[in-house]
Each structure stands twice: as C-alpha cells, then as structure tokens.
CSV table of C-alpha atoms and ligand atoms in Angstrom, one decimal:
chain,number,residue,atom,x,y,z
A,1,MET,CA,-2.4,-1.1,20.7
A,2,SER,CA,-0.1,-3.8,20.9
A,3,TYR,CA,0.3,-6.5,18.0
A,4,ASN,CA,2.0,-9.6,18.1
A,5,ASN,CA,3.4,-9.6,14.2
A,6,ILE,CA,3.3,-6.0,13.4
A,7,ILE,CA,4.9,-2.8,14.8
A,8,SER,CA,3.2,0.7,14.1
A,9,LYS,CA,4.7,3.9,15.2
A,10,GLU,CA,3.5,7.5,14.6
A,11,ASN,CA,6.2,10.1,14.6
A,12,ASN,CA,6.3,13.5,13.1
A,13,GLY,CA,2.8,12.9,11.1
A,14,ILE,CA,3.7,9.6,9.8
A,15,THR,CA,2.9,6.4,11.1
A,16,THR,CA,5.5,3.5,10.0
A,17,ILE,CA,3.7,0.1,10.0
A,18,THR,CA,6.7,-2.8,10.1
A,19,ILE,CA,5.2,-6.6,9.3
A,20,ASN,CA,7.6,-8.3,11.8
A,21,ARG,CA,7.7,-12.0,11.0
A,22,PRO,CA,11.5,-12.0,9.8
A,23,LYS,CA,12.1,-15.7,10.6
A,24,LYS,CA,9.5,-16.5,8.2
A,25,LEU,CA,10.5,-13.6,5.8
A,26,ASN,CA,7.1,-11.7,6.9
A,27,ALA,CA,4.8,-14.0,5.1
A,28,LEU,CA,1.2,-12.8,5.7
A,29,ASN,CA,-0.5,-15.4,8.0
A,30,ARG,CA,-4.1,-14.7,9.4
A,31,GLU,CA,-3.3,-13.0,12.7
A,32,THR,CA,-1.1,-10.6,10.7
A,33,ILE,CA,-3.5,-9.8,8.1
A,34,GLN,CA,-6.0,-9.0,10.9
A,35,GLU,CA,-3.5,-6.9,12.9
A,36,LEU,CA,-2.5,-5.2,9.6
A,37,HIS,CA,-6.2,-4.2,9.2
A,38,GLU,CA,-6.5,-2.9,12.7
A,39,ALA,CA,-3.4,-1.0,12.7
A,40,PHE,CA,-4.2,0.8,9.1
A,41,SER,CA,-7.7,1.6,10.5
A,42,GLU,CA,-6.2,2.7,13.6
A,43,ALA,CA,-3.6,5.0,11.8
A,44,ASP,CA,-6.1,6.1,9.5
A,45,SER,CA,-8.5,7.7,12.3
A,46,ASP,CA,-5.6,9.1,14.0
A,47,ILE,CA,-5.8,13.0,13.7
A,48,ASP,CA,-1.9,13.2,13.9
A,49,THR,CA,-1.1,10.8,10.8
A,50,LYS,CA,-1.2,12.5,7.8
A,51,VAL,CA,1.0,9.7,5.8
A,52,ILE,CA,1.4,5.8,6.4
A,53,ILE,CA,4.4,3.8,5.4
A,54,VAL,CA,4.3,0.2,5.3
A,55,THR,CA,7.5,-2.2,5.2
A,56,GLY,CA,9.1,-5.6,6.4
A,57,SER,CA,11.3,-6.1,9.4
A,58,GLY,CA,14.9,-7.5,8.6
A,59,GLU,CA,17.1,-7.0,5.6
A,60,LYS,CA,16.0,-9.8,3.4
A,61,ALA,CA,12.0,-9.4,2.8
A,62,PHE,CA,9.2,-6.7,2.5
A,63,VAL,CA,6.6,-9.7,2.5
A,64,ALA,CA,7.5,-13.1,0.9
A,65,GLY,CA,3.6,-13.9,0.2
A,66,ALA,CA,0.7,-15.2,2.0
A,67,ASP,CA,1.8,-17.7,4.6
A,68,ILE,CA,1.7,-20.8,2.7
A,69,SER,CA,1.6,-23.3,5.4
A,70,GLU,CA,-1.7,-21.8,6.6
A,71,PHE,CA,-3.8,-22.7,3.4
A,72,SER,CA,-2.2,-25.9,1.8
A,73,ASP,CA,-4.9,-28.1,2.9
A,74,PHE,CA,-7.6,-25.7,1.8
A,75,ASP,CA,-10.9,-26.9,-0.3
A,76,VAL,CA,-12.7,-24.7,-2.9
A,77,ASN,CA,-14.7,-23.0,-0.5
A,78,GLN,CA,-12.1,-22.1,2.2
A,79,GLY,CA,-9.9,-20.9,-0.9
A,80,THR,CA,-12.4,-18.5,-1.8
A,81,GLU,CA,-13.1,-17.1,1.5
A,82,LEU,CA,-9.2,-16.7,2.1
A,83,ALA,CA,-9.2,-14.6,-0.8
A,84,SER,CA,-12.5,-12.6,-0.3
A,85,LYS,CA,-11.8,-12.0,3.2
A,86,GLY,CA,-8.3,-11.0,2.6
A,87,GLN,CA,-9.3,-8.6,-0.2
A,88,GLU,CA,-12.1,-7.0,2.2
A,89,LEU,CA,-9.8,-6.7,5.3
A,90,LEU,CA,-6.4,-5.5,3.6
A,91,PHE,CA,-5.9,-5.2,0.1
A,92,ASN,CA,-9.0,-3.2,-0.9
A,93,PHE,CA,-9.2,-1.7,2.5
A,94,VAL,CA,-6.0,-0.1,2.2
A,95,GLU,CA,-6.3,0.9,-1.4
A,96,ASN,CA,-9.6,2.9,-0.3
A,97,LEU,CA,-8.0,4.2,2.9
A,98,SER,CA,-8.2,8.3,3.5
A,99,THR,CA,-4.7,8.2,4.1
A,100,PRO,CA,-2.1,8.2,1.8
A,101,VAL,CA,-0.2,4.8,1.9
A,102,ILE,CA,3.4,4.3,0.5
A,103,ALA,CA,5.0,1.0,0.4
A,104,ALA,CA,8.7,0.6,1.4
A,105,VAL,CA,9.7,-2.5,-0.2
A,106,ASN,CA,12.9,-3.6,1.6
A,107,GLY,CA,13.5,-7.2,-0.2
A,108,PHE,CA,11.3,-10.0,-1.5
A,109,ALA,CA,7.8,-8.9,-2.4
A,110,LEU,CA,6.4,-12.1,-3.3
A,111,GLY,CA,2.6,-13.1,-3.9
A,112,GLY,CA,0.7,-11.5,-1.3
A,113,GLY,CA,3.6,-8.9,-0.6
A,114,LEU,CA,3.6,-7.6,-3.9
A,115,GLU,CA,-0.2,-7.4,-3.8
A,116,LEU,CA,0.1,-5.4,-0.3
A,117,ALA,CA,2.3,-3.3,-2.1
A,118,MET,CA,0.4,-2.6,-5.2
A,119,ALA,CA,-2.4,-2.0,-2.7
A,120,ALA,CA,-0.5,0.9,-1.1
A,121,HIS,CA,-0.9,4.2,-3.2
A,122,PHE,CA,2.6,3.9,-4.4
A,123,ARG,CA,5.8,2.1,-4.0
A,124,VAL,CA,9.6,2.8,-3.3
A,125,ALA,CA,12.1,0.1,-3.4
A,126,SER,CA,15.6,-0.7,-2.1
A,127,HIS,CA,18.4,-2.1,-4.6
A,128,ASN,CA,18.0,-5.7,-2.9
A,129,ALA,CA,14.2,-5.9,-3.8
A,130,LYS,CA,12.7,-8.4,-5.8
A,131,LEU,CA,9.3,-8.6,-7.0
A,132,GLY,CA,6.8,-11.2,-8.3
A,133,LEU,CA,3.7,-13.3,-8.3
A,134,PRO,CA,4.7,-17.0,-8.4
A,135,GLU,CA,1.3,-18.4,-7.3
A,136,VAL,CA,1.2,-20.5,-10.5
A,137,SER,CA,4.1,-22.4,-9.0
A,138,LEU,CA,2.1,-23.4,-6.1
A,139,GLY,CA,-0.8,-24.6,-8.9
A,140,VAL,CA,-3.0,-21.6,-7.6
A,141,ILE,CA,-3.1,-18.1,-9.0
A,142,PRO,CA,-2.7,-14.6,-7.5
A,143,GLY,CA,-6.0,-14.1,-5.3
A,144,TYR,CA,-5.4,-10.9,-3.5
A,145,GLY,CA,-5.7,-8.4,-6.3
A,146,GLY,CA,-2.7,-9.4,-8.0
A,147,THR,CA,-4.5,-10.1,-11.5
A,148,GLN,CA,-6.3,-6.9,-11.6
A,149,ARG,CA,-3.5,-4.3,-9.9
A,150,LEU,CA,-0.7,-5.6,-11.7
A,151,PRO,CA,-2.0,-5.2,-15.2
A,152,GLN,CA,-3.1,-1.6,-14.1
A,153,LEU,CA,0.3,-0.8,-12.8
A,154,VAL,CA,2.7,-2.4,-15.5
A,155,GLY,CA,0.3,-3.2,-18.4
A,156,LYS,CA,-1.3,-6.4,-19.6
A,157,GLY,CA,1.3,-8.1,-21.6
A,158,ARG,CA,4.1,-7.5,-18.6
A,159,ALA,CA,1.7,-8.9,-16.0
A,160,MET,CA,0.7,-12.0,-18.2
A,161,GLU,CA,4.3,-12.5,-18.4
A,162,MET,CA,5.2,-12.0,-15.1
A,163,ILE,CA,2.0,-13.9,-13.5
A,164,MET,CA,2.4,-16.8,-16.4
A,165,THR,CA,6.3,-17.4,-15.6
A,166,GLY,CA,6.0,-17.0,-11.8
A,167,GLY,CA,9.3,-15.3,-12.0
A,168,MET,CA,10.7,-12.3,-10.1
A,169,ILE,CA,12.1,-9.2,-11.2
A,170,ASP,CA,14.6,-6.8,-9.8
A,171,ALA,CA,14.1,-3.5,-8.4
A,172,ASN,CA,15.6,-1.6,-11.4
A,173,GLN,CA,13.4,-3.8,-13.7
A,174,ALA,CA,10.3,-2.8,-11.5
A,175,LEU,CA,11.4,0.9,-12.0
A,176,SER,CA,11.4,0.6,-15.8
A,177,TYR,CA,7.6,-1.0,-15.5
A,178,GLY,CA,6.7,1.9,-13.3
A,179,LEU,CA,5.8,-0.4,-10.6
A,180,VAL,CA,7.9,1.4,-8.1
A,181,ASN,CA,8.5,5.0,-8.3
A,182,TYR,CA,12.2,5.0,-7.1
A,183,VAL,CA,15.0,2.7,-6.1
A,184,THR,CA,17.4,3.4,-3.4
A,185,THR,CA,19.8,1.9,-0.9
A,186,GLN,CA,18.7,0.0,2.0
A,187,ASP,CA,19.6,2.5,4.2
A,188,GLU,CA,18.2,5.6,2.2
A,189,LEU,CA,14.8,3.7,1.9
A,190,LEU,CA,12.8,4.7,4.9
A,191,PRO,CA,14.5,8.2,4.9
A,192,LEU,CA,13.2,8.8,1.2
A,193,CYS,CA,9.8,7.5,1.9
A,194,GLU,CA,9.6,9.8,5.1
A,195,LYS,CA,10.8,12.9,2.8
A,196,ILE,CA,8.0,12.1,0.4
A,197,GLY,CA,5.7,11.6,3.3
A,198,VAL,CA,6.6,15.0,4.8
A,199,LYS,CA,6.0,16.9,1.4
A,200,ILE,CA,2.5,15.0,1.3
A,201,SER,CA,1.8,16.1,4.7
A,202,LYS,CA,2.1,19.9,4.0
A,203,ASN,CA,-0.8,19.7,1.7
A,204,SER,CA,-4.5,19.7,2.3
A,205,THR,CA,-5.3,16.1,3.8
A,206,VAL,CA,-9.0,16.5,3.0
A,207,ALA,CA,-8.0,17.5,-0.7
A,208,ILE,CA,-5.4,14.2,-0.5
A,209,SER,CA,-8.7,12.0,0.5
A,210,ALA,CA,-10.7,13.2,-2.4
A,211,ALA,CA,-7.9,12.8,-4.8
A,212,ILE,CA,-7.3,9.2,-3.9
A,213,ARG,CA,-11.3,8.5,-4.2
A,214,ALA,CA,-11.4,9.9,-7.8
A,215,ILE,CA,-8.0,8.6,-8.9
A,216,ASN,CA,-9.4,5.0,-7.7
A,217,ALA,CA,-12.7,5.6,-9.2
A,218,ASN,CA,-10.8,5.2,-12.7
A,219,PHE,CA,-10.2,1.7,-12.0
A,220,LYS,CA,-13.9,0.6,-10.7
A,221,ASP,CA,-16.3,-1.1,-12.9
A,222,GLY,CA,-19.5,0.8,-14.0
A,223,VAL,CA,-18.2,3.9,-11.9
A,224,ASP,CA,-17.7,7.4,-14.2
A,225,GLY,CA,-14.2,8.4,-12.9
A,226,PHE,CA,-15.0,11.8,-14.6
A,227,ASN,CA,-18.2,12.5,-12.9
A,228,VAL,CA,-16.6,11.4,-9.5
A,229,GLU,CA,-13.7,13.8,-10.0
A,230,ILE,CA,-16.2,16.6,-10.8
A,231,GLN,CA,-18.2,15.7,-7.3
A,232,GLU,CA,-15.2,15.5,-5.4
A,233,PHE,CA,-13.6,18.7,-7.1
A,234,GLY,CA,-17.3,20.4,-6.3
A,235,ASN,CA,-17.0,19.0,-2.3
A,236,CYS,CA,-13.5,20.7,-2.1
A,237,PHE,CA,-15.0,24.4,-2.5
A,238,GLY,CA,-17.0,23.5,1.0
A,239,THR,CA,-14.1,22.9,3.1
A,240,ASP,CA,-12.1,24.6,5.6
A,241,ASP,CA,-8.9,23.4,3.9
A,242,PHE,CA,-10.1,25.2,0.7
A,243,GLU,CA,-10.8,28.2,2.2
A,244,GLU,CA,-7.3,28.1,3.8
A,245,GLY,CA,-5.5,27.1,0.9
A,246,THR,CA,-6.8,30.1,-1.5
A,247,THR,CA,-6.8,32.6,1.3
A,248,ALA,CA,-3.1,31.7,2.0
A,249,PHE,CA,-2.1,31.9,-1.7
A,250,LEU,CA,-3.7,35.4,-2.1
A,251,GLN,CA,-2.1,36.6,1.2
A,252,LYS,CA,1.2,35.2,-0.1
A,253,ARG,CA,1.9,32.9,3.0
A,254,LYS,CA,2.1,29.4,3.4
A,255,ALA,CA,-1.3,27.5,4.5
A,256,ASP,CA,-1.7,25.9,7.4
A,257,PHE,CA,-4.5,23.3,6.7
A,258,PRO,CA,-7.1,22.9,9.4
A,259,GLY,CA,-7.7,19.4,8.0
A,260,ARG,CA,-10.0,16.7,8.8
B,301,COA,N1,4.7,-18.9,3.6
B,301,COA,C1,5.1,-19.5,4.5
B,301,COA,N2,6.3,-19.2,5.1
B,301,COA,C2,7.5,-18.8,4.4
B,301,COA,C3,7.1,-18.1,3.2
B,301,COA,C4,5.6,-18.0,2.6
B,301,COA,N3,5.2,-17.4,1.7
B,301,COA,N4,7.8,-17.5,2.5
B,301,COA,C5,9.0,-17.9,3.1
B,301,COA,N5,8.5,-18.9,4.4
B,301,COA,C6,9.5,-19.2,5.3
B,301,COA,C7,10.3,-20.6,4.9
B,301,COA,O1,9.2,-21.6,5.1
B,301,COA,C8,11.2,-20.7,5.9
B,301,COA,O2,10.7,-21.0,7.3
B,301,COA,P1,11.6,-22.3,7.9
B,301,COA,O3,12.8,-21.6,8.3
B,301,COA,O4,10.8,-22.6,9.2
B,301,COA,O5,11.8,-23.2,7.1
B,301,COA,C9,11.5,-19.2,6.2
B,301,COA,O6,10.5,-18.3,5.6
B,301,COA,C10,12.9,-18.6,5.4
B,301,COA,O7,12.6,-18.7,4.0
B,301,COA,P2,13.5,-19.8,3.1
B,301,COA,O8,12.8,-20.3,2.1
B,301,COA,O9,14.3,-20.7,3.8
B,301,COA,O10,14.7,-18.5,2.5
B,301,COA,P3,15.2,-18.5,1.2
B,301,COA,O11,16.3,-17.2,1.3
B,301,COA,O12,16.1,-19.7,0.8
B,301,COA,O13,14.2,-18.4,-0.1
B,301,COA,C11,12.3,-17.0,-0.9
B,301,COA,C12,13.7,-16.7,-0.1
B,301,COA,C13,11.5,-16.1,-0.6
B,301,COA,C14,12.7,-17.3,-2.2
B,301,COA,C15,11.4,-18.4,-0.4
B,301,COA,O14,11.3,-18.5,1.1
B,301,COA,C16,10.1,-18.6,-1.0
B,301,COA,O15,10.2,-19.2,-2.4
B,301,COA,N6,8.8,-18.2,-0.6
B,301,COA,C17,8.0,-18.5,-0.9
B,301,COA,C18,7.1,-17.2,-1.9
B,301,COA,C19,5.7,-17.8,-2.4
B,301,COA,O16,5.7,-18.4,-3.2
B,301,COA,N7,5.0,-16.5,-2.2
B,301,COA,C20,3.9,-16.8,-2.5
B,301,COA,C21,2.8,-17.4,-1.6
B,301,COA,S1,1.2,-17.6,-2.4
C-alpha cells in the first residue's frame, strides 16, 4: 500500500513504519493518524512480520506532537471527538496489537509523539531525543493517553511534574525514569531496535501475543490481570507453538515455531 505521510517496509521479519513529514517535524495530522492505523493494521496481519518498529524521518524529530494547525479552532465537541477517535485509531490500537511494537525515538517526542512512543510496547532513544508533554502550554491537556500512560511508566509524581511544567527531558533522564529502555547514537538506533527485534522474532509469536494481552490486562480497569494470565497461560497449552517449543527443548534443538 502507498501512503502520503508514512513509509512502511518489511525486511527480515521486521516492519519499519517511518512517519515522513520531516518539514513539520513529523507532526500527526488526521491523514497521518489514519495512514498509521492502516499501516499498523496491515503489518499486524502480515504473516512475515514478527516485530514492528515505529520511528520518525529526519534527524530532528520522532514526532513533535499532534498537528496544532488542525485543531486550533476546534470547539468542545470537536476536541472530545479528536481525542476519542485518535485513541481508538492509533494509540489504544497500537498498545493492543498482537505484534510487538518498538518505538525508535530519534529526536523530539512531544505531545502526541511521546503518547505514540508510550503506546508502543517499549522504547529506545537516540542521544538527541527530547521527550515531553507540552500541552498545558497550549491551554489543553494530553488527549492521546498521556495522562494515563506516563504515570504508569514513570510514576505519578514524575508524570505530574512533566505534565504541569510541560518541559522536556533528555534521553538520559528518560532512561533513568524507565521511560526508554536504552539510549544510543542516532546511527545505532535502528540497528539496535532491529537487533532486539531479531531476538524477539526467534520466540513464539503466539506466546508473545498472549503475553502482551496479559501484561496489558494489568492496566485495565475492572479486569483481573492474574485471571487473564491464568486463561492465556492455559490457552498456550493448546497451541502448535507450545508443542514445538517444549519438544525442541526436550530434543535439545532450537525451536522452529509454526506461529500464527
Ligand atoms: N504541529 C504542527 N506543526 C508543527 C508542530 C506541531 N505539533 N511541531 C512543529 N511544527 C512545524 C512548525 O510549525 C514549523 O513549520 P513551518 O516551517 O511551516 O513554520 C516546522 O514544524 C518546524 O518547526 P520549528 O518550530 O520551526 O522548529 P524548532 O526547531 O524551532 O522547534 C520544537 C522545535 C519541537 C521545539 C517546536 O516545533 C515546537 O514546540 N513544536 C510544538 C510542540 C508541541 O507543543 N507539541 C504538542 C502538540 S499538542
């Protein structure tokens, strides 16, 4: 499929989705959000794709936020609709994908950009990355899950400070907060994400999807995550991947998972 604002390429089991509006620091306009939805959806149902990496084009920005020019004249209803549609199409959608998503944060990750990185399953940053939720400086609050996912990842006090000040933290501070898992050079960012991706892709995709559902259950209101884990654990026993994984171990060979 061809897109106007993103590039999606599969190579060796890894699909890399690059947000490609460098002149606008990859800001998320409506069309880009729709295209990201389609690209994530396509990659998730692609049998060859074991891992998805999402990144921004150029050397300056991952994503500098939602496109401010598109919503500056919105009223209350349009604002509510903007957040609700965006969460459904992209942010919640990414978090709940069956395929692991790694955010390669290659520069500014602000507002919707940090929210997209936080919706990914984990994050790796380059040294020049700057992360923040500056929405209150615009008279609005984060609307793509930022008030929920930031405290989950860094704790309530740090999230309160970041959101109230609207300030940016650098890559090393993000590392010390646990917001990103690694910090590396710009040149090494994608290779490092791909290296982690290859490691993931050797494991059972079926079991990984079950693990994503069980981990996410921990953060869902009214859901007993331990119970979800029990059900997902049990279901694994009925899969071909489980049979192959345990048989390979007992036969002292590497597993060759049939997958989904
Ligand atoms: N929405 C729309 N356009 C954006 C944007 C956004 N979130 N972020 C950057 N851009 C555009 C700028 O308007 C500018 O476009 P122009 O060249 O047509 O004027 C272009 O991207 C380059 O940005 P610029 O501000 O000139 O770069 P800079 O290096 O001086 O500053 C930032 C970089 C990230 C600090 C600054 O762009 C910024 O503060 N962006 C908004 C961040 C934000 O508030 N995000 C949350 C939105 S809810």
